[in-house]
């Protein structure tokens, strides 16, 4: 069956939030950790739910750390965040061609909305599944299953696009096709190891893959 539905992760896939995330983690860790963290260590925190990452730094102070992180993240959001090259044009093209489009992210809804509005992506997706909407985050299939349900779509006709291992694993767990993005900050070989169906070097390649 051909692809009719495309689901996207947000951070690191459609919009570049990497330096914002790293800055927010660094700001938080400086206050709550008994040691500094190297950039490479912080990269491992990108992707999973915030609570999971911060609990590894100081499990006794997770709630305070979340508040500190989010305050820094929101205050500095618009200085850092931008869409990756070709993303807005590609999404508009796919929407015009009739594809069902959705976002599946481990972020909270308020910061998701900030990113979509800032980058000109707001209103282009029929469903946006955030961490607020599910009990189980990616790589559990629940967020993808929920998005497909909202779009009245089947896994067999869907593609999950993401920059992180849990994006590819979630798609595989839900039974969709998967596409990694070579611009992932963790290095494309991390995704290659999971054998996604496609590896994008530029978002516009989606138009060719889907036969548009």
PDB file of N, CA, C and O in Angstrom, residues 1 19 21-22 29 35 45 51 69-70 73 81 85 90 95-96 98 118 121-122 134 155 161-163 193 196 205:
ATOM      1  N   UNK A   1       0.854  -1.199   0.000  1.00  0.00           N
ATOM      2  CA  UNK A   1       0.000   0.000   0.000  1.00  0.00           C
ATOM      3  C   UNK A   1       0.889   1.248   0.000  1.00  0.00           C
ATOM      4  O   UNK A   1       1.901   1.295   0.683  1.00  0.00           O
ATOM      5  N   UNK A  19      20.385  23.677  19.915  1.00  0.00           N
ATOM      6  CA  UNK A  19      21.202  24.554  20.763  1.00  0.00           C
ATOM      7  C   UNK A  19      20.395  25.143  21.915  1.00  0.00           C
ATOM      8  O   UNK A  19      20.928  25.378  23.003  1.00  0.00           O
ATOM      9  N   UNK A  21      17.936  23.500  23.456  1.00  0.00           N
ATOM     10  CA  UNK A  21      17.826  22.397  24.415  1.00  0.00           C
ATOM     11  C   UNK A  21      19.129  22.235  25.192  1.00  0.00           C
ATOM     12  O   UNK A  21      19.128  22.095  26.416  1.00  0.00           O
ATOM     13  N   UNK A  22      20.248  22.265  24.479  1.00  0.00           N
ATOM     14  CA  UNK A  22      21.552  22.114  25.132  1.00  0.00           C
ATOM     15  C   UNK A  22      21.784  23.256  26.131  1.00  0.00           C
ATOM     16  O   UNK A  22      22.245  23.027  27.256  1.00  0.00           O
ATOM     17  N   UNK A  29      21.617  22.038  34.755  1.00  0.00           N
ATOM     18  CA  UNK A  29      22.604  21.142  35.366  1.00  0.00           C
ATOM     19  C   UNK A  29      23.594  21.910  36.239  1.00  0.00           C
ATOM     20  O   UNK A  29      23.988  21.446  37.320  1.00  0.00           O
ATOM     21  N   UNK A  35      28.431  18.010  39.443  1.00  0.00           N
ATOM     22  CA  UNK A  35      29.564  18.083  38.511  1.00  0.00           C
ATOM     23  C   UNK A  35      29.085  18.686  37.192  1.00  0.00           C
ATOM     24  O   UNK A  35      27.901  18.618  36.860  1.00  0.00           O
ATOM     25  N   UNK A  45      20.528  13.425  26.310  1.00  0.00           N
ATOM     26  CA  UNK A  45      19.263  13.855  26.907  1.00  0.00           C
ATOM     27  C   UNK A  45      18.270  14.363  25.852  1.00  0.00           C
ATOM     28  O   UNK A  45      17.100  14.591  26.162  1.00  0.00           O
ATOM     29  N   UNK A  51      11.525  14.716  31.900  1.00  0.00           N
ATOM     30  CA  UNK A  51      11.580  14.133  33.248  1.00  0.00           C
ATOM     31  C   UNK A  51      12.554  12.952  33.296  1.00  0.00           C
ATOM     32  O   UNK A  51      13.311  12.793  34.262  1.00  0.00           O
ATOM     33  N   UNK A  69      14.391  24.374  33.937  1.00  0.00           N
ATOM     34  CA  UNK A  69      14.631  24.090  32.521  1.00  0.00           C
ATOM     35  C   UNK A  69      13.598  24.796  31.643  1.00  0.00           C
ATOM     36  O   UNK A  69      13.932  25.474  30.675  1.00  0.00           O
ATOM     37  N   UNK A  70      12.326  24.640  31.986  1.00  0.00           N
ATOM     38  CA  UNK A  70      11.255  25.186  31.136  1.00  0.00           C
ATOM     39  C   UNK A  70      11.273  26.705  31.123  1.00  0.00           C
ATOM     40  O   UNK A  70      10.982  27.331  30.099  1.00  0.00           O
ATOM     41  N   UNK A  73      14.040  27.639  28.835  1.00  0.00           N
ATOM     42  CA  UNK A  73      13.695  27.229  27.476  1.00  0.00           C
ATOM     43  C   UNK A  73      12.714  28.204  26.829  1.00  0.00           C
ATOM     44  O   UNK A  73      12.890  28.614  25.672  1.00  0.00           O
ATOM     45  N   UNK A  81      15.348  29.142  17.886  1.00  0.00           N
ATOM     46  CA  UNK A  81      14.605  28.158  17.082  1.00  0.00           C
ATOM     47  C   UNK A  81      14.342  28.624  15.658  1.00  0.00           C
ATOM     48  O   UNK A  81      13.930  29.755  15.420  1.00  0.00           O
ATOM     49  N   UNK A  85      16.207  23.771   6.682  1.00  0.00           N
ATOM     50  CA  UNK A  85      16.111  24.147   5.267  1.00  0.00           C
ATOM     51  C   UNK A  85      15.129  23.243   4.520  1.00  0.00           C
ATOM     52  O   UNK A  85      15.220  22.013   4.609  1.00  0.00           O
ATOM     53  N   UNK A  90       8.381  21.960   1.888  1.00  0.00           N
ATOM     54  CA  UNK A  90       8.028  20.550   1.674  1.00  0.00           C
ATOM     55  C   UNK A  90       6.697  20.211   2.319  1.00  0.00           C
ATOM     56  O   UNK A  90       5.850  19.531   1.711  1.00  0.00           O
ATOM     57  N   UNK A  95       1.016  18.839   1.816  1.00  0.00           N
ATOM     58  CA  UNK A  95      -0.372  19.149   2.199  1.00  0.00           C
ATOM     59  C   UNK A  95      -1.210  19.434   0.957  1.00  0.00           C
ATOM     60  O   UNK A  95      -2.346  18.966   0.826  1.00  0.00           O
ATOM     61  N   UNK A  96      -0.632  20.189   0.025  1.00  0.00           N
ATOM     62  CA  UNK A  96      -1.329  20.520  -1.214  1.00  0.00           C
ATOM     63  C   UNK A  96      -1.627  19.259  -2.028  1.00  0.00           C
ATOM     64  O   UNK A  96      -2.640  19.166  -2.724  1.00  0.00           O
ATOM     65  N   UNK A  98      -2.377  16.454  -0.810  1.00  0.00           N
ATOM     66  CA  UNK A  98      -3.430  15.670  -0.171  1.00  0.00           C
ATOM     67  C   UNK A  98      -2.983  14.670   0.870  1.00  0.00           C
ATOM     68  O   UNK A  98      -3.781  13.843   1.322  1.00  0.00           O
ATOM     69  N   UNK A 118       6.382  30.167  15.485  1.00  0.00           N
ATOM     70  CA  UNK A 118       7.613  30.895  15.167  1.00  0.00           C
ATOM     71  C   UNK A 118       8.146  30.545  13.785  1.00  0.00           C
ATOM     72  O   UNK A 118       8.661  31.406  13.074  1.00  0.00           O
ATOM     73  N   UNK A 121       4.942  26.932  10.640  1.00  0.00           N
ATOM     74  CA  UNK A 121       4.376  25.594  10.426  1.00  0.00           C
ATOM     75  C   UNK A 121       2.990  25.440  11.051  1.00  0.00           C
ATOM     76  O   UNK A 121       2.323  24.427  10.841  1.00  0.00           O
ATOM     77  N   UNK A 122       2.558  26.424  11.801  1.00  0.00           N
ATOM     78  CA  UNK A 122       1.270  26.329  12.482  1.00  0.00           C
ATOM     79  C   UNK A 122       0.133  26.216  11.467  1.00  0.00           C
ATOM     80  O   UNK A 122       0.091  26.942  10.472  1.00  0.00           O
ATOM     81  N   UNK A 134      -0.709  11.560  25.957  1.00  0.00           N
ATOM     82  CA  UNK A 134      -0.498  10.111  26.032  1.00  0.00           C
ATOM     83  C   UNK A 134      -0.028   9.681  27.416  1.00  0.00           C
ATOM     84  O   UNK A 134       0.502  10.477  28.185  1.00  0.00           O
ATOM     85  N   UNK A 155      -1.589   2.115   9.919  1.00  0.00           N
ATOM     86  CA  UNK A 155      -0.121   2.061   9.988  1.00  0.00           C
ATOM     87  C   UNK A 155       0.483   1.625   8.660  1.00  0.00           C
ATOM     88  O   UNK A 155       1.565   2.081   8.275  1.00  0.00           O
ATOM     89  N   UNK A 161       8.640   9.998  10.487  1.00  0.00           N
ATOM     90  CA  UNK A 161       9.908  10.667  10.181  1.00  0.00           C
ATOM     91  C   UNK A 161      10.490  11.255  11.462  1.00  0.00           C
ATOM     92  O   UNK A 161       9.808  11.999  12.169  1.00  0.00           O
ATOM     93  N   UNK A 162      11.763  10.939  11.767  1.00  0.00           N
ATOM     94  CA  UNK A 162      12.343  11.469  12.989  1.00  0.00           C
ATOM     95  C   UNK A 162      13.857  11.480  13.010  1.00  0.00           C
ATOM     96  O   UNK A 162      14.507  10.882  12.150  1.00  0.00           O
ATOM     97  N   UNK A 163      14.394  12.184  14.009  1.00  0.00           N
ATOM     98  CA  UNK A 163      15.844  12.359  14.124  1.00  0.00           C
ATOM     99  C   UNK A 163      16.439  11.543  15.251  1.00  0.00           C
ATOM    100  O   UNK A 163      17.646  11.595  15.482  1.00  0.00           O
ATOM    101  N   UNK A 193      21.758   2.322  12.189  1.00  0.00           N
ATOM    102  CA  UNK A 193      21.824   1.050  12.911  1.00  0.00           C
ATOM    103  C   UNK A 193      20.448   0.431  13.136  1.00  0.00           C
ATOM    104  O   UNK A 193      20.332  -0.784  13.323  1.00  0.00           O
ATOM    105  N   UNK A 196      16.072   2.129   9.278  1.00  0.00           N
ATOM    106  CA  UNK A 196      14.821   2.736   8.819  1.00  0.00           C
ATOM    107  C   UNK A 196      14.634   2.467   7.333  1.00  0.00           C
ATOM    108  O   UNK A 196      15.602   2.154   6.623  1.00  0.00           O
ATOM    109  N   UNK A 205      13.277  15.495  -0.155  1.00  0.00           N
ATOM    110  CA  UNK A 205      13.309  14.132  -0.679  1.00  0.00           C
ATOM    111  C   UNK A 205      12.025  13.361  -0.358  1.00  0.00           C
ATOM    112  O   UNK A 205      11.707  12.384  -1.014  1.00  0.00           O
TER     113      UNK A 205
END
